Coordinates of C-alpha atoms in Angstrom, one line a residue:
M274 CA -12.2 18.5 -56.3
F275 CA -11.3 18.0 -52.6
A276 CA -13.2 21.1 -51.7
R277 CA -16.2 19.8 -53.5
I278 CA -16.0 16.5 -51.7
R279 CA -15.7 18.2 -48.3
R280 CA -18.7 20.3 -49.2
I281 CA -20.8 17.3 -50.2
L282 CA -19.8 15.4 -47.0
S283 CA -20.7 18.5 -44.9
Q284 CA -24.1 18.7 -46.5
F285 CA -24.6 15.0 -46.2
F286 CA -23.9 14.9 -42.4
S287 CA -25.9 18.1 -41.9
K288 CA -28.9 16.6 -43.6
S289 CA -28.5 13.3 -41.6
R290 CA -28.5 14.8 -38.1
T291 CA -30.6 18.0 -38.2
I292 CA -34.4 18.8 -38.3
N293 CA -35.2 22.1 -39.8
N294 CA -31.5 23.1 -39.4
E295 CA -31.7 22.2 -35.7
P296 CA -29.4 19.4 -34.4
L297 CA -31.0 16.2 -33.1
N298 CA -30.9 15.4 -29.5
K299 CA -28.9 12.3 -28.5
V300 CA -31.9 10.1 -27.8
S301 CA -33.5 10.9 -31.2
L302 CA -30.2 10.3 -32.9
I303 CA -29.8 6.9 -31.2
V304 CA -33.4 5.9 -32.2
I305 CA -32.8 6.9 -35.8
I306 CA -29.5 4.9 -35.9
I307 CA -31.3 1.8 -34.5
I308 CA -34.0 2.2 -37.1
D309 CA -31.4 2.6 -39.8
I310 CA -29.6 -0.6 -38.7
F311 CA -32.9 -2.6 -38.5
I312 CA -33.9 -1.5 -42.0
L313 CA -30.4 -2.1 -43.5
I314 CA -30.4 -5.7 -42.2
N315 CA -33.9 -6.3 -43.7
V316 CA -32.8 -4.7 -47.0
F317 CA -29.8 -7.0 -47.2
T318 CA -32.0 -10.0 -46.3
G319 CA -34.4 -9.1 -49.0
L320 CA -31.6 -8.7 -51.5
D321 CA -30.3 -12.1 -50.6
D322 CA -33.7 -13.7 -51.1
I323 CA -34.4 -12.0 -54.4
S324 CA -30.9 -12.9 -55.7
R325 CA -31.9 -16.6 -55.2
W326 CA -35.1 -16.2 -57.2
H327 CA -33.4 -17.2 -60.4
I328 CA -31.9 -20.6 -60.2
S329 CA -28.1 -20.7 -60.0
P330 CA -25.8 -22.4 -62.5
T331 CA -25.4 -25.3 -60.1
Q332 CA -29.1 -25.8 -59.8
A333 CA -29.6 -25.4 -63.6
Y334 CA -26.9 -27.9 -64.3
P335 CA -26.8 -30.2 -61.2
C336 CA -25.1 -33.0 -63.1
Y337 CA -22.1 -30.9 -64.3
S338 CA -19.8 -31.2 -61.3
E339 CA -20.2 -35.0 -61.0
W340 CA -19.9 -35.5 -64.8
Q341 CA -16.8 -33.3 -65.0
N342 CA -15.1 -35.2 -62.2
Y343 CA -15.8 -38.4 -64.2
Q344 CA -14.4 -36.9 -67.4
T345 CA -11.1 -35.8 -65.7
K346 CA -10.5 -38.9 -63.7
T347 CA -7.9 -41.4 -65.0
T348 CA -8.2 -44.2 -62.5
K349 CA -9.3 -47.6 -63.7
D350 CA -12.2 -47.8 -61.2
K351 CA -13.9 -44.6 -62.3
D352 CA -16.8 -46.4 -63.9
Y353 CA -17.5 -48.3 -60.7
E354 CA -17.1 -45.1 -58.6
I355 CA -19.7 -43.2 -60.6
V356 CA -22.1 -46.1 -60.3
R357 CA -21.4 -46.5 -56.6
L358 CA -22.1 -42.8 -56.0
S359 CA -25.4 -43.1 -57.7
L360 CA -26.4 -46.1 -55.5
S361 CA -25.1 -44.7 -52.2
S362 CA -27.3 -41.7 -52.5
Y363 CA -30.4 -43.8 -53.0
T364 CA -30.7 -45.0 -49.4
N365 CA -30.3 -41.4 -48.0
N366 CA -33.1 -39.8 -50.1
Q367 CA -36.7 -40.9 -50.6
F368 CA -37.0 -39.1 -53.9
S369 CA -35.6 -40.0 -57.3
F370 CA -32.7 -38.1 -58.8
R371 CA -35.0 -36.5 -61.4
V372 CA -37.4 -35.2 -58.7
N373 CA -34.5 -33.8 -56.7
Y374 CA -33.1 -32.0 -59.7
Q375 CA -36.5 -30.6 -60.6
Q376 CA -37.1 -29.3 -57.0
A377 CA -34.8 -26.4 -57.9
E378 CA -37.5 -25.1 -60.2
A379 CA -40.1 -24.8 -57.5
G380 CA -40.6 -21.1 -56.5
H381 CA -37.7 -20.1 -58.8
L382 CA -37.3 -18.7 -62.3
G383 CA -35.4 -20.8 -64.8
K384 CA -35.3 -24.5 -65.9
V385 CA -33.1 -27.4 -65.2
S386 CA -31.1 -28.7 -68.1
Q387 CA -32.9 -31.4 -70.1
T388 CA -29.5 -33.3 -70.5
C389 CA -29.1 -33.3 -66.7
L390 CA -32.7 -34.6 -66.4
Q391 CA -31.7 -37.5 -68.7
Y392 CA -28.6 -38.0 -66.6
A393 CA -30.9 -38.3 -63.6
D394 CA -33.1 -40.8 -65.4
Y395 CA -30.2 -43.1 -66.1
K396 CA -29.2 -42.9 -62.4
D397 CA -32.8 -43.7 -61.3
K398 CA -32.8 -46.8 -63.5
I399 CA -29.6 -48.1 -61.8
N400 CA -31.2 -47.7 -58.3
N401 CA -32.8 -50.9 -57.2
P402 CA -32.4 -53.3 -54.2
E403 CA -30.4 -55.9 -56.2
K404 CA -27.6 -53.4 -57.0
Q405 CA -27.8 -51.9 -53.5
Q406 CA -27.1 -55.4 -52.1
I407 CA -24.1 -55.8 -54.4
I408 CA -22.7 -52.4 -53.2
K409 CA -23.3 -53.4 -49.6
T410 CA -21.5 -56.7 -50.1
I411 CA -18.5 -54.9 -51.8
E412 CA -18.3 -52.4 -49.0
Q413 CA -18.3 -55.1 -46.4
K414 CA -15.5 -57.0 -48.1
Q415 CA -13.5 -53.7 -48.5
A416 CA -14.0 -53.0 -44.8
K417 CA -12.7 -56.5 -44.0
I418 CA -9.7 -56.0 -46.3
S419 CA -8.9 -52.7 -44.5
R420 CA -9.0 -54.5 -41.1
L421 CA -6.7 -57.3 -42.3
E422 CA -4.2 -54.7 -43.8
Q423 CA -4.3 -52.8 -40.5
A424 CA -3.6 -56.1 -38.6
N425 CA -0.6 -56.8 -40.9
S426 CA 0.7 -53.3 -40.3
T427 CA 0.4 -53.8 -36.5
I428 CA 2.2 -57.2 -36.7
K429 CA 5.0 -55.8 -38.7
S430 CA 5.4 -52.8 -36.3
Q431 CA 5.5 -55.1 -33.3
Y432 CA 7.8 -57.8 -34.7
D433 CA 11.0 -56.4 -33.4
S434 CA 9.5 -56.1 -29.9
T435 CA 8.2 -59.7 -29.9
L436 CA 11.6 -60.9 -31.1
L437 CA 13.4 -59.2 -28.2
E438 CA 10.8 -60.7 -25.8
K439 CA 11.6 -64.2 -27.2
I440 CA 15.4 -63.7 -26.9
A441 CA 14.9 -62.4 -23.3
G442 CA 12.8 -65.5 -22.4
Q443 CA 9.7 -63.5 -21.4
N444 CA 6.5 -65.4 -20.9
R445 CA 3.9 -65.0 -23.7
E446 CA 1.2 -64.1 -21.1
Q447 CA 3.2 -61.0 -20.0
S448 CA 3.5 -59.7 -23.6
I449 CA 1.4 -56.7 -24.8
N450 CA 1.9 -57.6 -28.5
Q451 CA -0.9 -59.3 -30.5
V452 CA 1.2 -62.1 -32.1
S453 CA 4.3 -63.9 -30.9
A454 CA 7.5 -63.8 -33.0
E455 CA 7.2 -67.4 -34.2
K456 CA 3.6 -67.0 -35.3
A457 CA 4.1 -63.5 -37.0
K458 CA 5.0 -64.9 -40.4
Q459 CA 2.2 -67.4 -40.3
A460 CA -0.3 -64.7 -39.4
L461 CA 0.9 -62.4 -42.1
E462 CA 0.6 -65.2 -44.8
E463 CA -2.9 -66.1 -43.6
N464 CA -4.0 -62.5 -43.7
N465 CA -2.5 -61.9 -47.2
R466 CA -4.3 -65.0 -48.5
Q467 CA -7.6 -63.7 -47.1
I468 CA -6.9 -60.2 -48.6
S469 CA -6.2 -61.7 -52.0
T470 CA -9.4 -63.8 -51.9
L471 CA -11.5 -60.8 -50.8
K472 CA -10.0 -58.6 -53.6
Q473 CA -10.8 -61.2 -56.2
E474 CA -14.4 -61.5 -54.9
T475 CA -14.7 -57.7 -54.9
S476 CA -13.5 -57.5 -58.4
I477 CA -16.0 -60.1 -59.5
L478 CA -18.8 -58.2 -57.8
K479 CA -17.7 -54.9 -59.4
N480 CA -17.7 -56.5 -62.9
E481 CA -21.1 -58.0 -62.2
L482 CA -22.4 -54.5 -61.2
L483 CA -20.9 -52.8 -64.3
S484 CA -22.2 -55.5 -66.6
K485 CA -25.8 -54.8 -65.8
P486 CA -27.7 -53.2 -68.8
E487 CA -28.6 -50.1 -66.8
S488 CA -25.0 -49.6 -65.8
I489 CA -23.8 -50.0 -69.4
S490 CA -26.3 -47.5 -70.6
F491 CA -25.3 -45.0 -68.0
I492 CA -21.6 -45.4 -68.7
N493 CA -22.2 -45.0 -72.4
F494 CA -24.2 -41.8 -71.8
L495 CA -21.3 -40.5 -69.6
K496 CA -18.8 -41.1 -72.4
D497 CA -20.8 -39.1 -74.9
D498 CA -18.5 -36.1 -75.3
N499 CA -21.1 -34.1 -77.3
R500 CA -23.6 -34.3 -74.5
F501 CA -21.0 -33.3 -71.9
Q502 CA -19.8 -30.4 -74.0
E503 CA -23.4 -29.2 -74.3
V504 CA -23.7 -29.3 -70.5
E505 CA -20.3 -27.7 -69.9
K506 CA -21.1 -24.8 -72.4
G507 CA -24.5 -24.2 -70.8
Y508 CA -23.0 -24.2 -67.3
Q509 CA -20.2 -21.7 -68.3
Q510 CA -22.7 -19.4 -70.0
A511 CA -25.0 -19.6 -66.9
S512 CA -22.0 -18.8 -64.7
F513 CA -21.1 -15.8 -66.9
W514 CA -24.5 -14.2 -66.8
N515 CA -25.5 -15.2 -63.2
P516 CA -23.9 -12.1 -61.6
S517 CA -25.7 -9.8 -64.1
I518 CA -29.0 -11.5 -63.5
Q519 CA -28.6 -11.2 -59.7
L520 CA -27.7 -7.5 -60.0
G521 CA -30.8 -7.0 -62.2
F522 CA -33.1 -8.6 -59.6
Q523 CA -31.4 -6.7 -56.7
S524 CA -31.8 -3.4 -58.6
L525 CA -35.5 -4.3 -59.2
F526 CA -35.8 -4.7 -55.4
L527 CA -34.0 -1.5 -54.5
L528 CA -35.1 1.0 -57.2
P529 CA -38.8 1.2 -56.0
L530 CA -37.6 1.8 -52.5
I531 CA -35.2 4.5 -53.6
L532 CA -37.8 6.2 -55.8
I533 CA -40.4 6.2 -52.9
A534 CA -37.9 7.5 -50.4
L535 CA -36.7 10.2 -52.8
S536 CA -40.3 11.3 -53.6
V537 CA -41.2 11.5 -49.9
H538 CA -38.1 13.4 -49.1
K539 CA -38.7 16.0 -51.8
L540 CA -42.4 16.3 -50.8
A541 CA -41.4 16.7 -47.1
Q542 CA -38.9 19.4 -48.0
R543 CA -41.5 21.4 -50.0
R544 CA -44.1 21.1 -47.3
G545 CA -41.6 21.8 -44.5
Y546 CA -42.1 18.4 -42.7
G547 CA -38.7 18.4 -40.9
L548 CA -39.0 14.9 -39.2
V549 CA -40.4 13.2 -42.3
S550 CA -37.7 14.8 -44.4
L551 CA -35.0 13.5 -42.0
I552 CA -36.3 10.0 -41.9
S553 CA -36.9 9.8 -45.7
W554 CA -33.3 11.1 -46.2
H555 CA -32.0 8.3 -43.9
L556 CA -34.0 5.8 -45.8
L557 CA -32.7 7.1 -49.1
V558 CA -29.1 6.7 -47.9
I559 CA -29.8 3.2 -46.5
F560 CA -31.3 2.1 -49.8
F561 CA -28.4 3.5 -51.8
I562 CA -25.7 1.7 -49.6
P563 CA -26.7 -1.9 -50.7
L564 CA -27.1 -0.8 -54.3
I565 CA -23.5 0.6 -54.4
V566 CA -22.2 -2.5 -52.6
K567 CA -23.9 -4.8 -55.1
I568 CA -22.6 -2.8 -58.0
F569 CA -19.0 -3.1 -56.7
E570 CA -19.6 -6.8 -56.1
F571 CA -20.8 -7.1 -59.7
L572 CA -17.7 -5.3 -61.0
Q573 CA -15.5 -7.9 -59.2
V574 CA -17.3 -11.1 -60.4
G575 CA -19.8 -10.1 -63.1
A576 CA -19.8 -9.8 -66.8
I577 CA -17.6 -6.7 -66.9
F578 CA -14.9 -8.4 -64.8
R579 CA -15.0 -11.5 -67.1
F580 CA -14.8 -9.3 -70.2
L581 CA -11.8 -7.4 -68.8
F582 CA -10.2 -10.6 -67.6
D583 CA -10.5 -12.2 -71.1
I584 CA -9.0 -9.1 -72.8
V585 CA -6.0 -9.0 -70.4
S586 CA -5.6 -12.8 -70.7
A587 CA -5.6 -12.6 -74.5
I588 CA -3.2 -9.7 -74.7
F589 CA -0.8 -10.3 -71.9
G590 CA -1.1 -14.0 -71.2
G591 CA -0.1 -14.8 -67.6
L592 CA 0.2 -11.2 -66.6
L593 CA -3.2 -11.2 -64.9
F594 CA -2.1 -8.9 -62.1
L595 CA -2.6 -6.1 -64.7
I596 CA -6.3 -6.4 -64.0
N597 CA -5.6 -4.7 -60.7
Y598 CA -4.3 -1.7 -62.6
V599 CA -7.5 -1.6 -64.6
Y600 CA -9.5 -1.5 -61.3
I601 CA -7.2 1.1 -59.8
L602 CA -8.0 3.4 -62.7
L603 CA -11.7 2.3 -63.0
I604 CA -12.9 2.7 -59.4
P605 CA -11.8 6.4 -59.0
V606 CA -13.6 7.2 -62.3
I607 CA -16.7 5.5 -61.0
G608 CA -16.4 7.3 -57.7
F609 CA -15.9 10.7 -59.5
G610 CA -19.0 9.9 -61.5
I611 CA -21.0 9.3 -58.3
I612 CA -19.8 12.5 -56.8
Q613 CA -20.7 14.4 -60.0
F614 CA -24.2 12.8 -59.9
F615 CA -24.8 13.9 -56.3
Q616 CA -23.4 17.3 -57.0
K617 CA -25.5 18.0 -60.0
F618 CA -28.8 16.3 -59.1
V619 CA -29.0 15.8 -55.3
F620 CA -26.9 18.6 -53.8
N621 CA -27.1 21.2 -56.6
A622 CA -27.6 24.5 -54.8
K623 CA -28.5 26.4 -58.0
V624 CA -31.3 24.0 -58.9
Q625 CA -32.6 24.0 -55.4
A626 CA -32.4 27.8 -55.1
A627 CA -34.1 28.5 -58.4
S628 CA -37.0 26.3 -57.4
R629 CA -37.3 27.8 -53.9
V630 CA -37.1 31.4 -55.1
Q631 CA -40.0 30.7 -57.5
K632 CA -42.1 29.4 -54.6
S633 CA -41.1 32.1 -52.2
R634 CA -39.1 29.8 -50.0
C635 CA -35.8 30.2 -48.1
V636 CA -32.9 29.2 -50.4
N637 CA -31.3 27.4 -47.5
C638 CA -34.1 25.6 -45.5
A639 CA -36.9 25.6 -48.1
K640 CA -39.5 27.0 -45.6
Q641 CA -42.0 29.6 -46.7
I642 CA -41.0 33.2 -46.4
R643 CA -42.4 36.6 -47.5
H644 CA -41.2 38.0 -50.8
L645 CA -39.2 40.9 -49.2
D646 CA -37.7 39.0 -46.3
T647 CA -33.9 39.5 -46.2
Y648 CA -33.3 36.9 -43.6
C649 CA -35.2 33.7 -43.2
P650 CA -37.2 33.8 -39.9
H651 CA -36.9 30.0 -39.6
C652 CA -33.1 29.5 -40.0
G653 CA -31.7 33.0 -40.1
Y654 CA -30.1 32.6 -43.5
Y655 CA -29.3 35.7 -45.5
Q656 CA -31.1 35.4 -48.9
Y657 CA -29.1 37.9 -51.1
I658 CA -25.7 38.7 -52.4
E659 CA -24.4 41.9 -54.0
C660 CA -24.0 41.9 -57.7
H661 CA -20.4 42.7 -58.7
N662 CA -21.6 44.6 -61.7
C663 CA -24.5 46.9 -60.6
H664 CA -24.0 46.4 -56.9
N665 CA -27.7 45.7 -56.3
L666 CA -28.9 42.8 -54.2
T667 CA -29.7 39.7 -56.1
Y668 CA -30.6 36.1 -55.0
K669 CA -27.8 33.8 -53.7
H670 CA -27.0 30.7 -55.8
L671 CA -28.8 32.0 -58.9
S672 CA -26.7 32.3 -62.1
Y673 CA -27.6 35.8 -63.1
C674 CA -28.4 39.2 -61.4
K675 CA -32.2 40.0 -61.4
H676 CA -31.4 43.6 -62.1
C677 CA -28.7 43.7 -64.8
G678 CA -28.5 40.1 -65.9
T679 CA -24.8 39.8 -65.3
S680 CA -23.5 36.3 -64.6
Q681 CA -23.0 35.7 -60.9
V682 CA -21.0 32.5 -61.1
S683 CA -17.9 34.0 -59.7
S684 CA -19.8 35.6 -56.8
N685 CA -21.5 32.4 -55.8
L686 CA -18.3 30.4 -55.7

């Protein structure tokens, strides 16, 4: 197996840096490398663009994240918070929530969840200047409460210092503290009274906001578990299939390029166009690299990984590290399969030799030669091998002797 890998790598690098079996000069090699890098960057850019063609699970279910946070929260103010979030976004965007959600469909495949569009409609009904003013007033009062609490904290932290200043008889004008020791308690009590009043006023405003018919309808909609479970199930299914869909579109982008490069390469080899053959070979390699990368990415996050993950979870519970053992076994098998593919279909010397002998071409460089030429006049390659049975000369890399029909497999190894 290792000898086969070495032979494949040797053939690969030979094809990548020679024209008609002659090595490239340094300038030509640099130019080709620059072209390779430029094309590779553009290929990955195209892959990124086409992978965004189908809307993502987040775009298809834009309400899921916010709705899930609401479902999992246990704080008493969670109703107010979800309404406040709906209103705070209103001033930052000129479009309605429904229009924002539907923008994901423009230029993309797929549709936004109808339940999420209903979710957006409820949020749009809440958005109006009256409720915006309530939110603004609440935020102003909460900011004032924060300032008063900060002032109380400062007074408490400076009390020991002001008390020492008083004992030492230091003038008030020379103190760097905000409040004198004798006024500290009075200032704290006054601030606490204001904080209590502001909190009561804030609570009243919150209740007023939540008692609006639009807010009540929105909260009731959020508390509908059947609707949330519908969105959650749809989001999870979309997340499960999204890697597979992305790989499908990326393959759709790459396969035509691979087929074109492969066809041009084979045509150039048959016609003896050395430079075209070299460039098309580089293009073929460049187009295969992203495909292999994306396949391995898919194996990590796609449907296969989820399937294996679920099996391991069901059988072994928390022993999820065992998935690494699966990959340690799986990846070499895939690599061996790739090597076998290239060995049988891309670098198969017997298939190439059979085709070239039929067309009177050199079995090594594929250039036209005369029928009785022993050595190729283009690359100098010796075309024949001695049959171990009849000792006549027969073609290299072909399975049987052209004189006695004996298998030449052992001779060609």
